[in-house]
Amino acid sequence: GNPGVLIHLNSGQFVAYDATCTHAGCQVDYDPASQHLVCPCHGAEFDPAQQGTVIHPPADTPLPALALHIDGATGAITLKQ
Ligand code: FES
């Protein structure tokens, strides 16, 4: 019930964010064209390659980053506890 989003950046790094928009709580989606996380409600955009920074209002707070654990043996990606 609390959505998150996992992104494989062009740099090869995996990052994850809380997918709840910091403006008014809609769920953001990854836009492959812009490579941003975009909110469908009021158009806020966040940059997953820059710690979830706001790059388009009305949101004024970055998306919270989620810490990941990548198992070197299996490649499994899980949330760090
Ligand atoms: Fe995301 Fe308003 S809820 S821009």
Short mmCIF file of C-alpha atoms and ligand atoms in Angstrom, two decimals:
data_model
loop_
_atom_site.label_atom_id
_atom_site.label_comp_id
_atom_site.label_asym_id
_atom_site.label_seq_id
_atom_site.Cartn_x
_atom_site.Cartn_y
_atom_site.Cartn_z
CA GLY A 1 0.00 0.00 0.00
CA ASN A 2 3.03 2.31 0.05
CA PRO A 3 4.44 2.38 -3.48
CA GLY A 4 8.10 2.65 -4.36
CA VAL A 5 10.00 2.71 -7.62
CA LEU A 6 13.29 1.02 -8.56
CA ILE A 7 15.32 2.56 -11.39
CA HIS A 8 18.42 1.31 -13.20
CA LEU A 9 20.25 4.53 -14.12
CA ASN A 10 22.31 4.94 -17.28
CA SER A 11 25.36 5.01 -14.98
CA GLY A 12 24.62 1.38 -14.07
CA GLN A 13 23.61 2.32 -10.53
CA PHE A 14 20.31 1.14 -9.06
CA VAL A 15 18.30 3.67 -7.05
CA ALA A 16 14.90 3.50 -5.38
CA TYR A 17 12.48 6.14 -4.15
CA ASP A 18 9.23 6.44 -2.32
CA ALA A 19 6.79 6.87 -5.23
CA THR A 20 4.38 9.07 -3.29
CA CYS A 21 4.60 12.63 -4.62
CA THR A 22 5.71 15.09 -1.96
CA HIS A 23 3.18 17.68 -3.21
CA ALA A 24 -0.17 16.04 -2.49
CA GLY A 25 0.40 12.31 -2.45
CA CYS A 26 -0.29 11.02 -5.96
CA GLN A 27 1.87 8.16 -7.25
CA VAL A 28 4.73 9.23 -9.52
CA ASP A 29 5.75 7.19 -12.57
CA TYR A 30 9.05 6.83 -14.39
CA ASP A 31 9.06 8.57 -17.79
CA PRO A 32 11.61 6.87 -20.06
CA ALA A 33 11.66 9.83 -22.47
CA SER A 34 12.73 12.42 -19.90
CA GLN A 35 14.28 9.88 -17.48
CA HIS A 36 12.44 11.70 -14.69
CA LEU A 37 9.85 10.63 -12.16
CA VAL A 38 6.70 12.46 -13.17
CA CYS A 39 3.55 13.10 -11.16
CA PRO A 40 0.30 12.76 -13.16
CA CYS A 41 -1.72 15.01 -10.85
CA HIS A 42 -0.08 18.45 -11.09
CA GLY A 43 3.04 17.83 -13.16
CA ALA A 44 5.82 17.78 -10.60
CA GLU A 45 9.04 16.15 -11.83
CA PHE A 46 11.90 14.63 -9.85
CA ASP A 47 15.37 13.55 -11.01
CA PRO A 48 16.19 10.00 -9.92
CA ALA A 49 19.85 10.52 -10.88
CA GLN A 50 20.12 13.50 -8.48
CA GLN A 51 18.78 12.15 -5.17
CA GLY A 52 15.15 12.70 -6.19
CA THR A 53 15.62 16.45 -6.53
CA VAL A 54 12.60 18.49 -7.63
CA ILE A 55 13.14 19.78 -11.17
CA HIS A 56 9.60 20.97 -11.87
CA PRO A 57 7.07 22.40 -9.35
CA PRO A 58 4.63 22.38 -7.63
CA ALA A 59 6.44 19.91 -5.35
CA ASP A 60 9.18 21.58 -3.31
CA THR A 61 10.57 18.57 -1.44
CA PRO A 62 12.66 15.77 -3.01
CA LEU A 63 11.31 12.21 -3.11
CA PRO A 64 12.73 10.21 -0.20
CA ALA A 65 15.43 7.79 -1.36
CA LEU A 66 15.18 4.16 -0.26
CA ALA A 67 18.36 2.31 0.72
CA LEU A 68 19.00 -0.83 -1.33
CA HIS A 69 20.91 -4.03 -0.73
CA ILE A 70 22.23 -5.83 -3.80
CA ASP A 71 23.26 -9.46 -3.25
CA GLY A 72 26.50 -9.92 -5.15
CA ALA A 73 25.96 -13.67 -5.52
CA THR A 74 22.39 -13.73 -6.78
CA GLY A 75 21.87 -10.18 -8.04
CA ALA A 76 18.74 -9.93 -5.91
CA ILE A 77 17.82 -6.36 -5.00
CA THR A 78 16.01 -5.78 -1.73
CA LEU A 79 15.32 -2.86 0.55
CA LYS A 80 18.00 -2.43 3.18
CA GLN A 81 16.49 -3.07 6.60
FE1 FES B 1 2.19 15.41 -7.40
FE2 FES B 1 0.59 17.48 -7.00
S1 FES B 1 0.44 15.50 -6.15
S2 FES B 1 2.29 17.38 -8.31
#
